[in-house]
XYZ file of C-alpha atoms in Angstrom:
530
model
C -0.012 -0.071 0.045
C 1.408 3.534 -0.935
C 1.601 6.388 1.477
C -1.294 7.958 -0.259
C -3.432 4.931 0.091
C -2.332 4.791 3.916
C -3.290 8.323 4.353
C -6.760 7.650 2.701
C -7.543 4.847 4.931
C -6.559 6.905 8.151
C -8.851 9.531 6.808
C -11.726 7.008 6.276
C -11.375 5.567 9.588
C -10.244 8.601 11.736
C -6.976 9.099 13.438
C -8.627 7.620 16.815
C -8.637 4.347 14.993
C -5.494 4.396 13.075
C -2.156 6.219 12.929
C -2.509 9.400 11.538
C 0.655 9.290 9.342
C 1.638 6.608 6.914
C 4.597 4.648 8.091
C 6.248 4.868 4.676
C 6.077 8.821 5.076
C 7.679 9.004 8.320
C 10.778 7.135 6.896
C 10.678 8.867 3.457
C 14.159 9.936 2.035
C 15.178 12.485 -0.119
C 12.949 15.689 -0.683
C 10.235 14.416 1.650
C 12.567 13.832 4.730
C 12.123 17.724 6.138
C 8.325 17.261 5.752
C 8.422 13.899 7.560
C 10.118 15.542 10.420
C 7.568 18.035 10.792
C 4.537 15.853 10.520
C 6.058 13.383 12.984
C 6.280 16.489 15.493
C 2.814 17.730 14.705
C 1.162 14.425 14.867
C 1.990 13.884 18.664
C -0.059 17.223 19.273
C -2.642 17.205 16.567
C -3.210 14.029 14.788
C -6.015 15.274 12.644
C -4.260 18.403 11.589
C -0.975 16.212 10.918
C -3.076 13.931 8.451
C -4.446 17.027 6.422
C -0.812 18.227 6.075
C 0.295 14.928 5.031
C -2.532 14.825 2.293
C -1.167 18.362 1.369
C 2.320 17.072 1.016
C 1.571 13.852 -0.837
C -1.031 14.946 -3.209
C 1.687 17.282 -5.371
C 4.112 14.774 -4.841
C 2.184 11.770 -6.071
C 1.078 14.130 -9.210
C 4.667 14.902 -10.040
C 5.783 11.598 -10.678
C 9.542 11.108 -10.528
C 12.749 12.141 -12.259
C 14.436 9.015 -13.822
C 17.337 7.759 -11.781
C 20.873 8.040 -13.063
C 23.615 5.366 -13.064
C 25.596 7.193 -10.368
C 22.256 7.867 -8.386
C 22.270 7.761 -4.721
C 21.238 4.586 -2.954
C 18.043 6.139 -1.651
C 16.742 6.905 -5.148
C 14.643 4.348 -7.011
C 16.383 2.798 -9.833
C 15.317 3.412 -13.474
C 12.573 1.142 -14.723
C 13.559 -1.257 -17.343
C 12.676 0.109 -20.904
C 9.550 -1.285 -22.552
C 10.191 -3.414 -25.557
C 8.457 -3.009 -29.161
C 4.971 -2.072 -28.715
C 2.139 -4.366 -30.278
C -0.310 -3.452 -32.941
C -0.683 -1.060 -35.716
C -0.868 2.680 -35.517
C -4.383 4.490 -35.458
C -5.547 6.799 -38.342
C -5.402 10.275 -37.503
C -9.178 10.583 -37.662
C -9.296 7.702 -34.916
C -6.871 9.550 -32.778
C -8.989 12.762 -32.912
C -12.132 10.576 -32.000
C -10.257 9.425 -28.957
C -9.418 13.009 -27.962
C -12.934 14.210 -28.722
C -14.180 11.515 -26.269
C -11.525 12.491 -23.577
C -12.157 16.281 -23.730
C -15.988 15.631 -23.604
C -17.631 15.989 -20.126
C -18.087 12.417 -18.586
C -21.532 10.874 -18.377
C -22.875 7.589 -18.955
C -23.114 8.100 -22.838
C -19.716 9.332 -23.150
C -18.105 6.432 -21.040
C -20.016 4.045 -23.013
C -18.717 5.415 -26.290
C -15.174 5.552 -25.081
C -15.466 1.802 -23.934
C -16.840 0.835 -27.364
C -13.884 2.815 -28.855
C -11.220 0.737 -26.734
C -13.053 -2.430 -27.297
C -13.078 -1.948 -31.090
C -9.331 -0.753 -31.080
C -8.318 -4.069 -29.342
C -10.507 -6.195 -31.797
C -8.605 -4.617 -34.524
C -5.249 -4.867 -33.189
C -4.653 -1.018 -32.871
C -2.152 0.635 -30.733
C -3.187 3.366 -28.251
C -1.554 6.625 -28.538
C 1.270 6.691 -25.962
C 0.551 10.395 -24.913
C -2.938 9.350 -23.982
C -2.240 6.309 -21.858
C -1.656 7.996 -18.442
C -5.200 9.748 -18.697
C -6.674 6.557 -19.597
C -5.052 4.442 -16.807
C -5.912 7.198 -14.087
C -9.672 7.290 -15.487
C -10.031 3.311 -15.701
C -8.476 3.122 -12.044
C -11.797 4.881 -10.812
C -14.332 2.944 -13.072
C -14.046 -0.792 -13.194
C -16.362 -1.095 -16.356
C -13.717 1.302 -18.257
C -10.978 -0.800 -16.930
C -12.517 -3.852 -18.334
C -12.421 -2.418 -21.792
C -9.165 -0.735 -21.377
C -6.979 -3.664 -20.168
C -7.174 -5.803 -23.271
C -6.234 -2.647 -25.397
C -3.167 -1.786 -23.393
C -0.378 -3.501 -25.514
C 3.185 -3.711 -24.269
C 3.691 -0.125 -23.620
C 0.593 0.416 -21.585
C 1.128 -2.573 -19.592
C 4.737 -1.270 -18.758
C 3.521 2.109 -17.637
C 0.772 0.505 -15.572
C 3.211 -1.412 -13.700
C 4.965 1.909 -12.394
C 2.055 2.769 -10.204
C -0.325 0.542 -7.998
C -3.664 1.925 -8.930
C -2.657 1.496 -12.717
C -1.245 -1.958 -11.835
C -5.030 -3.000 -10.719
C -6.246 -1.901 -14.131
C -3.876 -4.080 -16.009
C -4.123 -6.930 -13.709
C -7.570 -7.669 -14.469
C -6.830 -9.160 -17.541
C -3.155 -10.363 -16.766
C -1.899 -13.604 -15.760
C -0.468 -14.137 -12.230
C 3.109 -12.946 -11.685
C 5.503 -15.632 -12.691
C 3.126 -17.433 -14.925
C 0.538 -20.021 -14.323
C -0.193 -20.551 -10.574
C 1.735 -23.358 -9.077
C -0.449 -25.913 -7.656
C 1.696 -28.328 -6.340
C 1.438 -29.256 -2.742
C 4.341 -27.525 -1.446
C 3.740 -24.359 -3.371
C 0.053 -24.200 -2.710
C 0.830 -24.482 1.081
C 3.363 -21.590 0.877
C 1.127 -19.386 -1.146
C -2.059 -20.145 0.908
C -0.280 -19.377 4.231
C 1.770 -16.331 3.143
C 0.080 -15.054 -0.182
C -1.689 -11.975 -0.785
C -5.586 -12.034 -0.871
C -5.455 -12.015 -4.509
C -2.825 -14.498 -4.869
C -4.882 -16.726 -2.498
C -7.812 -16.327 -4.854
C -6.092 -17.507 -8.156
C -4.543 -20.381 -6.264
C -7.821 -21.689 -4.969
C -9.171 -20.994 -8.570
C -6.505 -23.030 -10.224
C -7.089 -25.908 -7.627
C -10.531 -25.939 -8.387
C -9.812 -26.168 -12.080
C -7.563 -29.573 -11.770
C -8.468 -31.002 -8.304
C -11.607 -29.569 -6.743
C -11.514 -31.560 -3.590
C -8.132 -30.736 -3.038
C -9.058 -27.106 -3.328
C -11.921 -27.604 -0.724
C -9.617 -29.429 1.726
C -7.193 -26.363 1.514
C -10.093 -23.774 2.409
C -11.488 -26.045 4.898
C -8.037 -25.984 6.828
C -8.289 -22.387 7.436
C -11.947 -21.601 7.286
C -12.236 -20.749 10.990
C -9.344 -18.559 10.848
C -10.559 -16.550 7.745
C -11.914 -13.138 8.082
C -15.535 -12.522 7.002
C -14.538 -10.651 4.051
C -12.165 -13.543 2.898
C -14.916 -16.102 3.509
C -17.276 -14.252 1.439
C -14.544 -13.762 -1.293
C -13.301 -17.310 -1.390
C -16.670 -19.433 -1.071
C -17.996 -18.483 -4.427
C -14.927 -20.143 -6.041
C -16.391 -23.285 -5.109
C -18.778 -23.067 -7.754
C -16.255 -24.230 -10.240
C -16.132 -28.178 -9.668
C -18.625 -28.094 -7.157
C -19.447 -31.773 -5.820
C -20.214 -33.933 -2.664
C -16.619 -33.243 -1.609
C -17.831 -29.661 -0.552
C -20.861 -30.759 1.319
C -19.127 -30.475 4.705
C -17.649 -27.190 4.497
C -20.830 -25.769 2.981
C -22.964 -27.020 5.704
C -20.510 -25.335 8.044
C -20.684 -22.050 5.848
C -24.585 -22.123 6.493
C -23.977 -21.097 10.099
C -21.768 -18.139 9.005
C -22.572 -14.652 10.837
C -22.428 -13.124 7.349
C -25.625 -13.286 5.389
C -23.671 -13.340 1.904
C -21.632 -16.410 2.918
C -24.702 -18.497 4.109
C -26.596 -17.441 0.928
C -23.751 -18.674 -1.262
C -23.421 -21.813 0.809
C -27.447 -22.667 0.498
C -27.197 -21.962 -3.303
C -24.311 -24.253 -3.884
C -25.898 -27.039 -1.589
C -29.056 -26.702 -3.447
C -27.167 -27.106 -6.816
C -25.164 -30.203 -5.911
C -26.933 -33.550 -6.489
C -27.137 -35.715 -3.409
C -26.739 -33.296 -0.771
C -28.862 -33.662 2.231
C -30.072 -30.145 1.963
C -31.250 -30.436 -1.631
C -32.945 -33.688 -0.889
C -34.815 -32.372 1.994
C -36.318 -29.508 0.075
C -36.886 -31.786 -2.902
C -39.109 -33.903 -0.590
C -40.761 -30.790 0.804
C -41.721 -29.571 -2.793
C -43.110 -32.825 -3.727
C -45.367 -33.041 -0.858
C -46.471 -29.379 -1.673
C -47.037 -29.469 -5.262
C -47.900 -32.187 -7.760
C -49.581 -32.450 -11.153
C -52.632 -34.295 -11.769
C -54.474 -35.602 -14.793
C -58.329 -34.555 -14.458
C -60.361 -36.248 -17.387
C -58.770 -34.837 -20.196
C -56.783 -31.948 -18.634
C -53.692 -31.818 -16.249
C -53.948 -29.432 -13.066
C -51.732 -28.488 -10.608
C -52.732 -29.615 -6.839
C -51.141 -27.585 -4.089
C -50.970 -28.315 -0.497
C -49.290 -25.440 1.011
C -46.718 -26.065 3.411
C -46.485 -24.718 7.077
C -44.848 -21.405 7.437
C -41.019 -21.565 7.314
C -38.963 -21.978 10.633
C -36.116 -20.154 11.575
C -33.806 -22.779 10.856
C -35.457 -23.639 7.569
C -34.916 -19.831 6.733
C -31.320 -20.368 7.755
C -30.792 -23.274 5.178
C -31.870 -20.743 2.344
C -29.355 -18.269 3.340
C -31.321 -15.877 5.571
C -34.606 -13.922 6.083
C -34.672 -13.178 2.654
C -35.030 -16.817 1.201
C -33.954 -17.700 -2.403
C -35.378 -14.620 -3.710
C -33.396 -12.217 -1.591
C -36.501 -10.412 -0.407
C -38.263 -10.711 3.091
C -41.904 -11.790 2.745
C -43.421 -8.958 1.135
C -46.504 -7.213 3.126
C -49.810 -8.704 2.089
C -48.377 -12.059 1.241
C -49.452 -14.931 3.670
C -46.832 -16.870 5.484
C -47.967 -20.337 3.563
C -47.895 -18.749 0.386
C -44.463 -17.264 0.899
C -43.333 -20.722 2.137
C -44.935 -22.239 -0.847
C -42.932 -20.074 -3.144
C -39.314 -20.663 -1.270
C -40.208 -24.363 -1.416
C -40.767 -24.380 -4.977
C -37.716 -21.984 -5.596
C -35.461 -24.287 -3.725
C -36.400 -27.720 -5.689
C -34.531 -28.604 -8.815
C -36.785 -27.874 -11.880
C -36.772 -31.351 -13.203
C -38.592 -32.513 -10.060
C -41.481 -31.272 -11.683
C -41.044 -32.510 -15.356
C -39.763 -35.842 -14.179
C -42.578 -36.618 -12.097
C -45.516 -35.624 -14.429
C -43.750 -36.181 -17.893
C -45.252 -32.761 -18.637
C -43.163 -29.941 -20.298
C -42.395 -26.773 -18.540
C -44.821 -24.827 -20.935
C -47.491 -27.244 -20.189
C -46.832 -26.955 -16.409
C -46.931 -23.294 -16.416
C -50.115 -23.189 -18.511
C -51.887 -25.790 -16.383
C -54.669 -24.534 -14.133
C -53.686 -24.231 -10.297
C -56.079 -25.340 -7.619
C -57.283 -22.828 -4.945
C -55.642 -19.533 -6.050
C -52.141 -20.762 -5.388
C -50.989 -19.983 -8.901
C -49.101 -16.639 -8.310
C -46.782 -18.062 -5.179
C -46.159 -21.232 -7.321
C -45.252 -19.163 -10.592
C -43.046 -17.011 -8.305
C -41.130 -19.783 -7.240
C -40.519 -21.163 -10.635
C -39.509 -17.960 -11.775
C -36.812 -17.826 -8.943
C -35.773 -21.387 -9.708
C -35.307 -20.799 -13.282
C -33.196 -17.675 -12.819
C -31.291 -19.474 -9.916
C -30.686 -22.528 -11.979
C -30.178 -20.771 -15.114
C -32.629 -22.956 -17.256
C -33.573 -21.535 -20.542
C -36.492 -23.646 -21.247
C -38.333 -22.926 -18.262
C -37.518 -19.057 -18.780
C -39.107 -19.236 -22.248
C -42.325 -21.137 -20.800
C -42.644 -18.521 -17.942
C -42.176 -15.589 -20.250
C -44.705 -17.174 -22.493
C -46.227 -14.382 -24.858
C -45.126 -11.649 -23.081
C -47.708 -9.606 -20.567
C -50.452 -11.324 -22.148
C -49.300 -14.526 -20.328
C -49.821 -12.768 -16.916
C -46.718 -14.385 -15.418
C -44.639 -11.302 -16.424
C -47.236 -8.772 -15.126
C -47.078 -10.682 -11.721
C -43.342 -10.928 -11.531
C -41.078 -8.129 -10.325
C -39.398 -6.552 -12.984
C -35.655 -7.582 -11.819
C -36.868 -11.113 -11.950
C -38.325 -10.771 -15.517
C -34.983 -9.195 -16.716
C -33.131 -12.179 -15.143
C -35.499 -14.517 -17.173
C -34.792 -12.808 -20.395
C -30.834 -12.907 -20.027
C -31.200 -16.684 -19.953
C -32.602 -16.660 -23.641
C -30.670 -16.584 -26.938
C -30.267 -13.113 -28.310
C -32.910 -13.378 -30.835
C -35.346 -14.607 -28.468
C -34.441 -12.114 -25.634
C -34.968 -9.362 -28.508
C -38.290 -10.844 -29.493
C -39.524 -10.769 -25.750
C -38.238 -7.075 -25.088
C -39.949 -6.184 -28.542
C -43.187 -7.654 -27.657
C -43.113 -6.003 -24.205
C -42.063 -2.714 -25.915
C -45.243 -2.938 -28.318
C -47.538 -3.975 -25.650
C -46.983 -1.012 -23.435
C -47.943 2.542 -23.969
C -45.053 3.811 -22.202
C -41.560 2.307 -21.433
C -42.530 0.755 -17.872
C -39.495 -0.266 -15.642
C -40.092 -3.817 -16.635
C -39.466 -2.857 -20.226
C -36.483 -0.939 -19.464
C -34.820 -3.715 -17.228
C -35.757 -6.094 -20.085
C -34.152 -4.096 -22.730
C -31.010 -3.778 -20.502
C -30.957 -7.820 -20.381
C -30.866 -8.053 -24.189
C -27.356 -8.705 -25.419
C -25.819 -6.236 -27.945
C -26.073 -5.522 -30.821
C -29.831 -5.706 -30.606
C -31.557 -7.821 -33.060
C -33.426 -6.682 -35.983
C -36.968 -7.499 -34.252
C -35.985 -5.141 -31.518
C -34.692 -2.449 -33.811
C -38.406 -2.394 -35.573
C -40.310 -2.135 -32.371
C -37.957 0.709 -31.163
C -38.494 2.595 -34.590
C -42.180 1.984 -34.342
C -42.312 3.594 -30.762
C -40.250 6.720 -31.741
C -41.939 7.173 -34.907
C -45.334 7.504 -33.423
C -44.715 9.053 -29.887
C -47.368 8.633 -27.398
C -48.429 12.044 -25.500
C -47.117 12.206 -22.033
C -44.360 9.804 -22.786
C -41.796 12.277 -23.835
C -39.187 11.136 -20.945
C -39.877 7.234 -21.630
C -39.053 8.078 -25.216
C -35.792 9.993 -24.411
C -34.797 7.308 -22.035
C -35.354 4.636 -24.744
C -33.659 6.470 -27.399
C -30.541 7.066 -25.290
C -30.471 3.204 -24.492
C -31.015 2.052 -28.250
C -28.502 4.372 -29.564
C -25.831 2.597 -27.780
C -27.422 -0.980 -27.934
C -28.361 -1.164 -31.568
C -25.742 -2.318 -34.206
C -23.899 0.988 -35.355
C -24.771 0.197 -38.937
C -28.656 0.381 -38.029
C -28.375 4.342 -38.728
C -29.259 3.774 -42.260
C -32.744 1.706 -41.726
C -33.562 4.193 -38.760
C -33.140 7.429 -40.967
C -35.327 5.713 -43.641
C -38.175 5.629 -41.037
C -37.474 8.419 -38.865
C -36.856 11.009 -41.512
C -35.202 14.302 -40.708
C -36.465 14.881 -37.085
C -35.390 17.613 -34.602
C -31.839 17.073 -33.477
C -32.941 17.599 -29.957
C -36.145 15.238 -30.243
C -35.554 11.295 -29.129
C -35.439 10.167 -32.872
C -32.708 13.091 -33.543
C -30.813 11.767 -30.607
C -30.790 8.197 -31.669
C -29.943 8.898 -35.462
C -27.005 11.303 -34.141
C -25.370 8.591 -31.890
C -25.743 5.973 -34.426
C -23.946 8.162 -37.000
C -21.098 9.003 -34.371
C -20.664 5.175 -33.683
C -20.880 4.334 -37.407
C -17.953 6.521 -38.067
C -15.887 5.846 -34.925
C -16.024 2.248 -35.548
C -15.181 2.592 -39.421
C -11.996 4.858 -38.379
C -10.860 1.942 -36.431
C -10.911 -0.850 -39.183
């Protein structure tokens, strides 16, 4: 951790809980030594003022960088960095450089950030070399924006990675897509024990992930050996890595994690135990589900018979991760305890519980009548199960024909979006188009579903967007502006010609005008990078 990071941590926690001055500053050599002496004396009398003075000293020092070391430099001066090798990629066209400079100079908002990310991703895709003079600005911005960092890292090239290695915050940007230092993680027993015992948090996560890829049980044994000594934050960060290669060897540790103080740890443990075939937890909840719900044939029709379970006990809620159950929300006001228990029991069971027992398809089960008005909690449970288990066939059945199926209208918008995200792009686009055409205004459900459709949006969704913008609804100007702003970044950049034919020559400040302007900008931007 740098002196600046130390000072920031002290400011966050307060000088009563943490030393006011970074240790590395107190022993600073060279030009910072006189300031360090002054700050050390001040800290004994007024720690808060000393911390503010330290920030005043460190801020310009941090911005100024450092002078290159000379061959006969004194011992307390940092050695000169090793020169970078030849850079990768081909040079950018002047127009592409000008476009990048325009984006960097523009006031930063969501649209500008999205355009900058698209520019960087296209530059990496086409093997273009980033201008050296803009690397510091890009790295600094990306250090504060994880989404931008994900787009920048693959485009950095040799020079960018070399430069990023010179500052800790820049290292984190490049490291998101970089291999562990020294090459692939060594998973031999001796090296694993050494790294697990003395490595950094990042090195330990890399080791556990590498072990799970080659010997899942060994990874579990390593984590189980130190589980009781791990901090809460480390338990929360390490447990999700067991999802890769999850199997019976994980059950004992996951059962222990169900009793963790952190709800996030309990929730992850519950989901993994319900996912692994044969675990005691999965078998218990499957049995409860079968006792509560069954499909029966009555004359020529199938129907769903429900025997609602008793309200969930505290121990049963703990098995699902906490009071929020599998849906992550506490029992809504107005929902009965047995209805909510039914929803949780159904959500916890494997989806093939219903198809294997009845021989019916998900679509047939979703469309079957449900006895005694238990339809809504049953369907909500299936929605949560499909989202949690990543089942596209069940998602397709539950989404049905859009809002006319009723399931979408009765399901929270976030859950609908999760179902749509499970579908192939063309199907997801078709569902979004159907919802968009079926609503007079762009509702929160429609907006979240649009966000769930992979980019670039398919033609069926382009048609629905253009239909909406070509025939604006009175009182929906704000919704149309939001739709145009989203579509301008999600549609294929080449869709501008089709949009212009449909929308004509609109006012540049209107939603259609905004859509055409951004599509034109993106099309020119991507052409410059080819």
